[in-house]
PDB file of C-alpha atoms in Angstrom:
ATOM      1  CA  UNK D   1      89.483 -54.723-116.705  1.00  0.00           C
ATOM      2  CA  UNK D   2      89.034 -51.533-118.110  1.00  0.00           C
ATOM      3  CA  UNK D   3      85.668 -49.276-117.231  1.00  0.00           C
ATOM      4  CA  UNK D   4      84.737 -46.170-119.438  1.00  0.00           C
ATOM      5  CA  UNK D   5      82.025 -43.610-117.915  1.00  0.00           C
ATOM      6  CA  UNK D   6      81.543 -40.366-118.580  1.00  0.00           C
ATOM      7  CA  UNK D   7      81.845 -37.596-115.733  1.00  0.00           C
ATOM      8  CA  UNK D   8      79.028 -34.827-115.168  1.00  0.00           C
ATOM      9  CA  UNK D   9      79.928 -32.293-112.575  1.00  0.00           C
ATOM     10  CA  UNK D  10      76.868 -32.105-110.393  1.00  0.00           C
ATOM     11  CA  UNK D  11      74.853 -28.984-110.679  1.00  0.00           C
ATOM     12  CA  UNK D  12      72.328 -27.777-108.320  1.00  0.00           C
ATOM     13  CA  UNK D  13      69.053 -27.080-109.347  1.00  0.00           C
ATOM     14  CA  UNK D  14      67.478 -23.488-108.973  1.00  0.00           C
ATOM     15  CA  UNK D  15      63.981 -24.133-110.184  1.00  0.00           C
ATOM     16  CA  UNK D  16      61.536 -26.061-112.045  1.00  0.00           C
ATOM     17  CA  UNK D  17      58.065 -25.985-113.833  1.00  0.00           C
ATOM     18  CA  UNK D  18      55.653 -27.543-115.071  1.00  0.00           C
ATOM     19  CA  UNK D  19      54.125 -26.408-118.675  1.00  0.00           C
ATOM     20  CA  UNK D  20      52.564 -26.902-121.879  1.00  0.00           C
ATOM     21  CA  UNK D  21      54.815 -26.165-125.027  1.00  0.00           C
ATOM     22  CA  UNK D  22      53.619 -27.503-127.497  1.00  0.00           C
ATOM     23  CA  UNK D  23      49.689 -27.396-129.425  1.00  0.00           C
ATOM     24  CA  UNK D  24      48.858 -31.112-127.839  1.00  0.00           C
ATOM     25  CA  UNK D  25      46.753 -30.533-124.811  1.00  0.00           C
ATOM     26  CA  UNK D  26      47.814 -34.296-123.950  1.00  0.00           C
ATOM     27  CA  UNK D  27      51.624 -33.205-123.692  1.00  0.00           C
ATOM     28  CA  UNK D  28      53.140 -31.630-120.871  1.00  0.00           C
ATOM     29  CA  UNK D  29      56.618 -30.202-120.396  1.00  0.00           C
ATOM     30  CA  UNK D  30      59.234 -30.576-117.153  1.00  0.00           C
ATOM     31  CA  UNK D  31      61.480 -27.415-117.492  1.00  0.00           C
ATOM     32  CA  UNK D  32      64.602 -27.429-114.914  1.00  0.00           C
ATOM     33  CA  UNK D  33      66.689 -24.939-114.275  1.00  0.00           C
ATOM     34  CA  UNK D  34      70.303 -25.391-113.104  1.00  0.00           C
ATOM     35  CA  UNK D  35      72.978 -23.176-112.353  1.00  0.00           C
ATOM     36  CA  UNK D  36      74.066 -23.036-115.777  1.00  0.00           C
ATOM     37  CA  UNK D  37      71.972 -25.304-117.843  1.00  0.00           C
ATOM     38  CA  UNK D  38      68.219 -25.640-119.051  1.00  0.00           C
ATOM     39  CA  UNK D  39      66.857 -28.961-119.410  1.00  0.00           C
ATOM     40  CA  UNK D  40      63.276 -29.513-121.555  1.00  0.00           C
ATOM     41  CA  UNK D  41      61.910 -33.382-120.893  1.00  0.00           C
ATOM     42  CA  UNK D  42      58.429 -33.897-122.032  1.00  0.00           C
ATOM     43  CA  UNK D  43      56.095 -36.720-119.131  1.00  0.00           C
ATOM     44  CA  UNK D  44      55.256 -39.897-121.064  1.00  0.00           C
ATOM     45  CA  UNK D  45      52.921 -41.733-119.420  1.00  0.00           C
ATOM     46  CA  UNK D  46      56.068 -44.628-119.240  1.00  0.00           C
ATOM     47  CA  UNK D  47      58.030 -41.744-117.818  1.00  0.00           C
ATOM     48  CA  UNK D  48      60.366 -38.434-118.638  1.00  0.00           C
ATOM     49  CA  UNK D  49      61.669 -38.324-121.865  1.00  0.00           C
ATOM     50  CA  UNK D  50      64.656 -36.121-122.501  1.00  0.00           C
ATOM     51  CA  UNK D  51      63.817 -33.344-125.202  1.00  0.00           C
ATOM     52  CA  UNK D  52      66.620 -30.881-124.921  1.00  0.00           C
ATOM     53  CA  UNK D  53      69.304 -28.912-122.700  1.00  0.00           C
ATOM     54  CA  UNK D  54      70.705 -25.604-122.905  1.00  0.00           C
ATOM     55  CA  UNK D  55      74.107 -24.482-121.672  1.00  0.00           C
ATOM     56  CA  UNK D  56      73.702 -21.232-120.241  1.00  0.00           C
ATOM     57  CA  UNK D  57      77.248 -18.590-120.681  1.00  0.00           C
ATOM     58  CA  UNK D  58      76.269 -16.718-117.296  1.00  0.00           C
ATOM     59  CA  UNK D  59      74.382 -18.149-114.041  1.00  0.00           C
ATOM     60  CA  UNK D  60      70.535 -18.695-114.148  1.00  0.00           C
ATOM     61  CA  UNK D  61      69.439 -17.567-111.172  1.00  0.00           C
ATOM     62  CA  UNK D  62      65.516 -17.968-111.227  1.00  0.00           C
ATOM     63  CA  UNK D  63      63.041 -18.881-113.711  1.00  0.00           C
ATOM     64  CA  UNK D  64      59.194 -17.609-114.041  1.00  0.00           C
ATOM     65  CA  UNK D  65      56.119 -19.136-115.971  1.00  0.00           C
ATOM     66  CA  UNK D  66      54.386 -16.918-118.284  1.00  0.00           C
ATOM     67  CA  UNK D  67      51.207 -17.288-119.977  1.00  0.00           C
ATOM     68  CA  UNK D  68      50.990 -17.173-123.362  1.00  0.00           C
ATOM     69  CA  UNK D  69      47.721 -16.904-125.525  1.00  0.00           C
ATOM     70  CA  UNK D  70      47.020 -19.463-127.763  1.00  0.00           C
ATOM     71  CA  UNK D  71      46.142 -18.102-131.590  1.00  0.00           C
ATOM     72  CA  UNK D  72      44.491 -20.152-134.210  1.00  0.00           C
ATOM     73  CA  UNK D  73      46.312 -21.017-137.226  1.00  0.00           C
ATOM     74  CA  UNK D  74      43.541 -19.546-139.313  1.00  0.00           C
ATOM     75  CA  UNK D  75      44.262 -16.491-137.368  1.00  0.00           C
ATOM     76  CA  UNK D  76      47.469 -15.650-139.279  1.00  0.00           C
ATOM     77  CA  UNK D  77      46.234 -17.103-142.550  1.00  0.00           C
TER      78      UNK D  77
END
């Protein structure tokens, strides 16, 4: 019997947040940060759903939120 899995090195997480990145005020964001990858998952109410990953050429070594205004669409009509 033959068994196929792929292997992920284990990477150790430096920080994590909790945000809003998108216009839905329903939606919220879980960012991690790794050593040397960035994952995005967006919290369903059934659970985290992956949304996207970064590999990082360097070493992330902390990560900050920053508040960002929110502007109207008609505003840049």
């Amino acid at each position: 019997m033959k068994v196929v899995n792929t292997f992920h090195q284990p990477s150790t997480v430096v920080a994590s947040l909790k945000c809003a990145l998108s216009s839905d005020p329903e939606l919220s964001h879980l960012v991690v940060a790794k050593v040397a990858r960035i994952e995005v998952s967006s919290i369903q109410p059934e659970g985290l759903k992956h949304e996207c990953s970064l590999d990082i050429w360097g070493r992330v070594i902390c990560m900050r939120a920053v508040a960002a205004k929110v502007c109207s669409a008609s505003l840049w009509l």
